[in-house]
Coordinates of C-alpha atoms in Angstrom, one line a residue:
X24 CA 108.3 125.4 -73.1
X25 CA 112.4 127.2 -73.6
X26 CA 115.0 127.7 -69.9
X27 CA 115.8 131.1 -70.5
X28 CA 118.7 130.4 -67.6
X29 CA 122.3 130.2 -69.1
X30 CA 123.7 126.5 -69.2
X31 CA 126.3 125.2 -67.9
X32 CA 129.5 125.0 -69.9
X33 CA 130.3 121.9 -72.1
X34 CA 132.7 119.5 -70.3
X35 CA 135.0 117.5 -73.6
X36 CA 136.5 114.2 -72.1
X37 CA 139.8 114.7 -71.6
X38 CA 140.1 118.4 -71.7
X39 CA 139.5 120.5 -68.3
X40 CA 137.3 122.7 -66.9
X41 CA 136.6 126.3 -70.0
X42 CA 135.2 129.0 -68.0
X43 CA 134.1 132.1 -69.3
X44 CA 136.9 134.1 -67.8
X45 CA 139.9 131.8 -70.2
X46 CA 140.3 132.4 -74.2
X47 CA 142.2 129.1 -75.6
X48 CA 146.2 129.1 -76.3
X49 CA 147.3 130.2 -80.3
X50 CA 148.6 127.8 -82.1
X51 CA 152.5 127.3 -81.3
X52 CA 153.7 128.3 -84.9
X53 CA 157.9 127.2 -84.3
X54 CA 159.0 130.6 -84.6
X55 CA 158.9 134.2 -83.4
X56 CA 158.0 137.5 -85.0
X57 CA 159.9 139.2 -87.0
X58 CA 161.8 142.7 -84.4
X59 CA 161.6 145.7 -85.6
X60 CA 163.8 147.3 -88.3
X61 CA 166.2 150.4 -86.9
X62 CA 164.8 153.5 -88.8
X63 CA 165.9 154.5 -91.7
X64 CA 167.5 158.1 -90.2
X65 CA 169.4 156.0 -87.4
X66 CA 171.3 154.4 -90.2
X67 CA 171.5 156.4 -92.2
X68 CA 173.2 158.9 -89.5
X69 CA 175.6 156.5 -88.2
X70 CA 177.3 156.1 -91.7
X71 CA 177.7 159.4 -92.2
X72 CA 179.4 159.9 -89.1
X73 CA 181.7 156.4 -89.7
X74 CA 182.3 159.0 -93.4
X75 CA 183.6 161.5 -91.3
X76 CA 185.1 159.3 -89.2
X77 CA 187.2 157.5 -91.9
X78 CA 188.2 160.8 -94.0
X79 CA 188.9 162.8 -91.0
X80 CA 191.4 159.8 -90.4
X81 CA 193.0 160.0 -94.3
X82 CA 193.2 163.7 -94.3
X83 CA 195.3 164.4 -90.5
X84 CA 197.8 161.3 -92.2
X85 CA 197.8 162.8 -95.2
X86 CA 198.5 165.9 -93.6
X87 CA 201.1 164.3 -91.4
X88 CA 203.5 162.8 -94.2
X89 CA 203.2 165.9 -96.6
X90 CA 204.5 168.0 -94.1
X91 CA 207.1 164.5 -92.8
X92 CA 208.2 164.8 -97.4
X93 CA 208.5 168.5 -96.5
X94 CA 211.0 168.7 -93.6
X95 CA 214.1 168.9 -92.7
X96 CA 216.7 167.1 -90.5
X97 CA 219.1 169.8 -90.3
X98 CA 222.1 167.3 -88.4
X99 CA 221.9 165.5 -91.6
X100 CA 222.6 168.1 -93.7
X101 CA 224.9 169.6 -91.9
X102 CA 226.8 166.6 -91.6
X103 CA 226.4 165.1 -95.3
X104 CA 227.0 168.3 -96.9
X105 CA 229.9 169.9 -94.9
X106 CA 232.9 168.5 -97.4
X107 CA 231.3 171.1 -100.2
X108 CA 231.3 173.7 -96.8
X109 CA 233.9 175.5 -96.6
X110 CA 235.3 179.1 -96.5
X111 CA 236.8 182.1 -97.9
X112 CA 239.7 184.8 -97.1
X113 CA 240.5 187.0 -99.3
X114 CA 242.7 190.3 -99.1
X115 CA 240.4 193.1 -101.0
X116 CA 240.2 196.2 -102.5
X117 CA 237.8 197.3 -100.6
X118 CA 238.4 195.6 -97.4
X119 CA 235.9 192.6 -97.1
X120 CA 237.1 189.2 -97.6
X121 CA 235.5 186.7 -95.7
X122 CA 232.5 184.4 -96.7
X123 CA 231.5 180.7 -97.0
X124 CA 231.4 179.6 -99.7
X125 CA 230.0 175.7 -102.0
X126 CA 232.1 173.8 -104.1
X127 CA 230.0 172.6 -106.7
X128 CA 232.2 170.9 -109.7
X129 CA 235.9 170.8 -111.1
X130 CA 237.3 173.3 -108.5
X131 CA 234.8 175.4 -108.6
X132 CA 233.1 177.3 -106.1
X133 CA 230.0 179.3 -105.7
X134 CA 230.6 182.4 -103.1
X135 CA 228.7 186.3 -102.6
X136 CA 230.9 188.4 -104.8
X137 CA 231.0 190.8 -102.1
X138 CA 233.8 189.1 -100.2
X139 CA 235.7 189.3 -102.8
X140 CA 235.4 192.5 -104.5
X141 CA 238.7 194.0 -106.2
X142 CA 240.0 190.6 -105.1
X143 CA 244.8 191.3 -104.4
X144 CA 244.5 187.2 -103.7
X145 CA 242.3 184.4 -102.2
X146 CA 242.3 182.0 -100.8
X147 CA 239.8 178.9 -100.3
X148 CA 240.2 176.8 -96.4
X149 CA 238.2 173.1 -96.6
X150 CA 236.9 172.0 -93.0
X151 CA 239.3 170.4 -92.1
X152 CA 242.1 172.8 -92.6
X153 CA 243.5 172.8 -95.2
X154 CA 243.8 175.4 -97.7
X155 CA 244.1 176.3 -101.7
X156 CA 244.9 179.2 -103.6
X157 CA 241.4 180.7 -106.0
X158 CA 241.3 182.7 -108.3
X159 CA 238.0 185.0 -109.3
X160 CA 236.0 183.9 -112.8
X161 CA 233.1 186.1 -113.0
X162 CA 230.6 187.5 -110.6
X163 CA 226.4 187.7 -111.1
X164 CA 225.0 190.9 -110.9
X165 CA 222.8 189.7 -107.9
X166 CA 226.1 189.5 -106.7
X167 CA 227.6 185.5 -107.1
X168 CA 231.1 185.0 -107.5
X169 CA 232.5 182.4 -109.7
X170 CA 235.6 180.8 -108.6
X171 CA 237.9 178.2 -109.5
X172 CA 240.5 176.7 -107.1
X173 CA 243.5 175.5 -107.6
X174 CA 244.8 171.0 -106.4
X175 CA 240.9 171.7 -104.2
X176 CA 238.8 168.7 -105.0
X177 CA 236.6 167.7 -103.3
X178 CA 232.8 165.5 -103.2
X179 CA 231.0 168.8 -104.4
X180 CA 227.5 169.7 -104.0
X181 CA 224.9 168.6 -106.7
X182 CA 222.1 171.3 -107.7
X183 CA 219.0 169.3 -107.4
X184 CA 217.2 168.7 -111.6
X185 CA 213.8 170.3 -110.7
X186 CA 213.2 173.1 -108.6
X187 CA 212.2 172.4 -104.8
X188 CA 208.8 173.2 -103.8
X189 CA 207.6 175.7 -102.4
X190 CA 206.3 174.7 -99.2
X191 CA 209.9 172.7 -98.7
X192 CA 212.1 173.5 -95.5
X193 CA 215.0 175.0 -96.2
X194 CA 219.1 175.8 -94.0
X195 CA 221.2 177.4 -94.6
X196 CA 225.5 176.7 -94.2
X197 CA 227.9 178.6 -93.7
X198 CA 230.5 180.1 -91.1
X199 CA 230.7 182.4 -88.2
X200 CA 233.8 184.6 -88.1
X201 CA 236.2 182.1 -85.8
X202 CA 236.2 179.6 -88.7
X203 CA 233.1 177.2 -86.5
X204 CA 230.8 175.6 -89.6
X205 CA 226.7 175.5 -88.2
X206 CA 223.3 175.5 -89.6
X207 CA 220.8 177.2 -89.3
X208 CA 216.7 176.1 -90.4
X209 CA 215.2 178.8 -92.3
X210 CA 212.5 178.4 -93.5
X211 CA 210.2 177.9 -97.6
X212 CA 209.8 179.7 -100.2
X213 CA 206.6 179.9 -98.9
X214 CA 207.0 180.9 -95.3
X215 CA 210.9 182.3 -95.0
X216 CA 212.4 182.6 -92.0
X217 CA 214.6 186.2 -92.1
X218 CA 217.8 185.9 -92.7
X219 CA 218.4 188.3 -90.6
X220 CA 217.6 186.5 -87.5
X221 CA 220.5 185.1 -87.7
X222 CA 223.6 186.3 -90.8
X223 CA 227.4 187.7 -90.0
X224 CA 229.6 189.0 -93.0
X225 CA 231.0 185.7 -92.6
X226 CA 227.7 183.4 -93.6
X227 CA 227.0 185.3 -97.3
X228 CA 228.0 183.3 -100.1
X229 CA 227.0 180.1 -97.7
X230 CA 224.9 177.3 -99.4
X231 CA 220.7 176.9 -98.7
X232 CA 219.7 173.4 -98.9
X233 CA 217.6 170.9 -99.5
X234 CA 216.5 167.7 -96.8
X235 CA 218.6 165.8 -98.8
X236 CA 221.2 167.9 -98.5
X237 CA 221.5 169.4 -102.5
X238 CA 221.9 173.0 -103.0
X239 CA 218.6 175.0 -104.1
X240 CA 219.6 178.3 -103.1
X241 CA 223.1 181.0 -102.2
X242 CA 222.6 183.7 -99.6
X243 CA 224.4 187.2 -101.1
X244 CA 223.9 190.8 -100.7
X245 CA 226.8 193.7 -100.3
X246 CA 225.9 193.5 -96.0
X247 CA 224.3 191.4 -93.4
X248 CA 221.3 193.5 -93.5
X249 CA 220.9 193.3 -97.9
X250 CA 221.3 189.7 -97.7
X251 CA 218.5 187.1 -100.2
X252 CA 218.8 183.7 -101.5
X253 CA 219.7 183.5 -105.3
X254 CA 217.7 180.7 -106.4
X255 CA 218.6 177.1 -107.6
X256 CA 217.1 177.8 -111.1
X257 CA 219.7 180.8 -111.6
X258 CA 222.7 179.1 -109.9
X259 CA 221.9 176.4 -113.0
X260 CA 222.3 179.6 -115.4
X261 CA 225.6 180.3 -113.4
X262 CA 227.5 177.2 -113.6
X263 CA 226.5 175.9 -117.1
X264 CA 228.8 174.6 -120.2
X265 CA 227.7 178.2 -121.8
X266 CA 227.2 179.7 -118.8
X267 CA 225.0 183.4 -119.3
X268 CA 225.0 186.0 -116.3
X269 CA 228.5 185.9 -115.4
X270 CA 231.0 189.2 -116.0
X271 CA 234.0 187.8 -116.1
X272 CA 236.3 190.3 -113.3
X273 CA 239.4 191.2 -112.9
X274 CA 242.0 191.5 -110.2
X275 CA 242.3 194.6 -107.4
X276 CA 245.1 197.0 -108.3
X277 CA 244.6 199.0 -105.8
X278 CA 248.1 199.6 -103.5
X279 CA 246.8 198.4 -100.2
X280 CA 243.9 195.7 -100.2
X281 CA 243.4 194.6 -97.1
X282 CA 240.9 191.6 -96.0
X283 CA 238.1 191.3 -93.1
X284 CA 238.0 194.0 -90.5
X285 CA 237.3 192.2 -87.2
X286 CA 238.9 191.6 -83.9
X287 CA 241.6 188.7 -83.9
X288 CA 242.5 187.5 -80.5
X289 CA 245.2 183.7 -80.8
X290 CA 243.8 180.8 -79.6
X291 CA 246.1 180.1 -76.7
X292 CA 247.7 176.8 -75.3
X293 CA 250.1 177.4 -73.2
X294 CA 248.8 177.8 -69.4
X295 CA 246.4 180.5 -68.7
X296 CA 248.1 182.7 -65.9
X297 CA 248.1 186.3 -65.4
X298 CA 251.4 186.7 -67.2
X299 CA 249.7 184.6 -70.6
X300 CA 246.6 186.5 -70.2
X301 CA 248.1 190.1 -70.9
X302 CA 250.6 188.6 -73.7
X303 CA 247.3 187.3 -75.3
X304 CA 245.8 190.5 -74.9
X305 CA 249.3 192.1 -75.7
X306 CA 249.6 190.2 -79.4
X307 CA 245.8 190.4 -80.3
X308 CA 245.3 194.3 -80.4
X309 CA 248.7 193.4 -82.6
X310 CA 246.5 191.3 -85.4
X311 CA 244.1 193.7 -85.1
X312 CA 244.9 196.0 -86.1
X313 CA 247.5 194.8 -88.4
X314 CA 244.8 193.8 -90.2
X315 CA 243.0 196.9 -90.0
X316 CA 245.5 198.4 -91.1
X317 CA 246.2 201.0 -88.5
X318 CA 250.6 201.4 -88.5
X319 CA 250.4 204.1 -85.8
X320 CA 248.2 202.8 -83.3
X321 CA 250.4 199.8 -84.1
X322 CA 253.5 202.0 -82.2
X323 CA 252.1 202.4 -79.1
X324 CA 252.3 198.3 -78.6
X325 CA 256.1 198.1 -79.4
X326 CA 259.4 199.7 -76.9
X327 CA 261.3 202.6 -77.8
X328 CA 263.2 200.2 -79.5
X329 CA 261.4 198.5 -81.3
X330 CA 259.6 201.7 -82.6
X331 CA 262.7 203.7 -83.7
X332 CA 263.5 200.7 -86.3
X333 CA 260.4 198.8 -87.9
X334 CA 259.1 203.0 -88.4
X335 CA 254.7 203.8 -89.7
X336 CA 256.7 203.5 -93.2
X337 CA 258.4 201.0 -92.4
X338 CA 255.2 198.6 -91.1
X339 CA 253.2 199.9 -94.1
X340 CA 255.5 199.1 -96.2
X341 CA 255.7 194.7 -95.1
X342 CA 251.8 194.8 -94.4
X343 CA 250.1 196.9 -96.9
X344 CA 248.2 193.8 -98.4
X345 CA 248.6 191.8 -95.3
X346 CA 246.3 189.7 -93.4
X347 CA 246.3 187.4 -89.9
X348 CA 244.5 184.6 -89.7
X349 CA 244.2 181.5 -87.0
X350 CA 246.6 183.0 -84.5
X351 CA 247.8 180.5 -81.8
X352 CA 250.3 180.6 -78.9
X353 CA 252.5 177.4 -77.9
X354 CA 254.7 178.6 -75.7
X355 CA 255.3 181.7 -73.5
X356 CA 258.6 181.6 -71.9
X357 CA 258.6 180.9 -67.9
X358 CA 259.8 184.3 -66.9
X359 CA 257.6 186.4 -70.0
X360 CA 261.0 187.7 -72.3
X361 CA 258.7 185.6 -74.8
X362 CA 255.9 184.3 -76.9
X363 CA 256.0 181.8 -79.8
X364 CA 253.0 182.2 -81.3
X365 CA 252.1 180.0 -84.8
X366 CA 249.2 181.8 -87.4
X367 CA 248.8 182.4 -91.2
X368 CA 249.3 185.3 -93.8
X369 CA 247.4 186.2 -96.6
X370 CA 248.8 188.8 -98.8
X371 CA 249.1 189.9 -102.9
X372 CA 251.4 187.7 -104.8
X373 CA 252.5 191.1 -105.7
X374 CA 254.3 192.0 -102.8
X375 CA 257.7 192.6 -101.4
X376 CA 259.2 189.3 -100.6
X377 CA 255.9 187.1 -101.9
X378 CA 257.8 185.6 -104.3
X379 CA 254.6 184.9 -106.1
X380 CA 252.9 182.7 -103.5
X381 CA 249.9 184.8 -101.6
X382 CA 249.2 182.8 -98.2
X383 CA 252.5 180.8 -95.8
X384 CA 252.1 179.7 -92.6
X385 CA 254.1 181.7 -90.0
X386 CA 256.1 180.2 -86.4
X387 CA 256.9 183.6 -85.2
X388 CA 259.5 184.6 -81.6
X389 CA 257.6 187.5 -80.2
X390 CA 260.3 189.0 -78.0
X391 CA 259.2 191.1 -75.0
X392 CA 259.3 193.3 -72.4
X393 CA 257.4 194.9 -69.4
X394 CA 256.3 198.2 -68.6
X395 CA 254.8 199.2 -65.6
X396 CA 253.4 195.0 -65.4
X397 CA 252.2 196.0 -68.8
X398 CA 253.7 193.4 -72.4
X399 CA 255.0 195.0 -75.6
X400 CA 256.8 194.0 -78.4
X401 CA 261.0 194.6 -78.2
X402 CA 261.2 191.9 -81.5
X403 CA 259.8 190.2 -84.4
X404 CA 261.4 186.5 -86.1
X405 CA 261.0 183.5 -87.7
X406 CA 261.9 181.1 -85.8
X407 CA 261.0 178.4 -87.8
X408 CA 260.9 179.1 -91.5
X409 CA 257.6 180.4 -93.8
X410 CA 255.8 177.2 -95.2
X411 CA 252.7 177.6 -97.9
X412 CA 249.6 177.1 -96.8
X413 CA 248.6 175.0 -99.4
X414 CA 251.4 172.1 -98.3
X415 CA 249.7 169.8 -96.5

């Protein structure tokens, strides 16, 4: 008869006990199962983000270097170009006679035609103060004048073989009315700054330069308000050996010619006492009215004795083509009886007493009398003999 009751588990010698609640251990394989790989889309997304960051960084670096390649250092270009940027002064029938200019080669100079319209005489002033006479060779329809200086061979500015990119920044170098050379950043051809922001009459004819100091344009125009940049492509035509677009110009034939019409004030090189300041104002009025050829108004600055001899007619005869500039009061008598003034005068070579010259350096003694606490001019004479402006 079979017994159906459960039997105790069989024991294995040396194997310990085994109950129904235990399960046999897995046999060791010697390695863990491989980890689960990352999600395929996550891997793709991470790679895409990395690519975007690399491309973005490269684009930013490219933008930075492109900006560096077109940016201009105005201080650096002024330093490199300044010897070739000159000041132009003239007595003309039109009465303009003031501009900047740039030396290009063999003493030739480009400037604004409006400054040398019908000239009686032209002088070029270098940044270091040296002066040389110049002749007008011709002008273009867009307002460029070509001058030939005499005895002026300083290093020129060169025109580049290729036009600059339209994003390349540019600078204008020119002069103030007081004769100081300055530089202004004027933007690119694609994004120009309005010239009216920094123009004056003395900057007409000023060169526009690129980042390496090369000549890439010239500012011209009949007035400051209409000033515009003539591009380098046209300048190349005007200065080529077989130049095109330049019309030969002739000298003025008017009986009177004027230089710049702005006010002029002597530099005071003596102590600025109340008397000295009054004398400076008197001489500033005298020089300004002489330059304007307002000979009637000049009579009020003369003593009765001088007005009797230096009449309006005589004043006009002696100064009908004169332009006075660069005045300096170098001495003043303690009692205010005279002042000594050094200055330059530009005049037509055909003027009375010119002797073929066009510009002199003068050292004059101005005799003064005081009326009601104010000085008037009682006489003018040379303290030393006149010297030609182009004498070093």
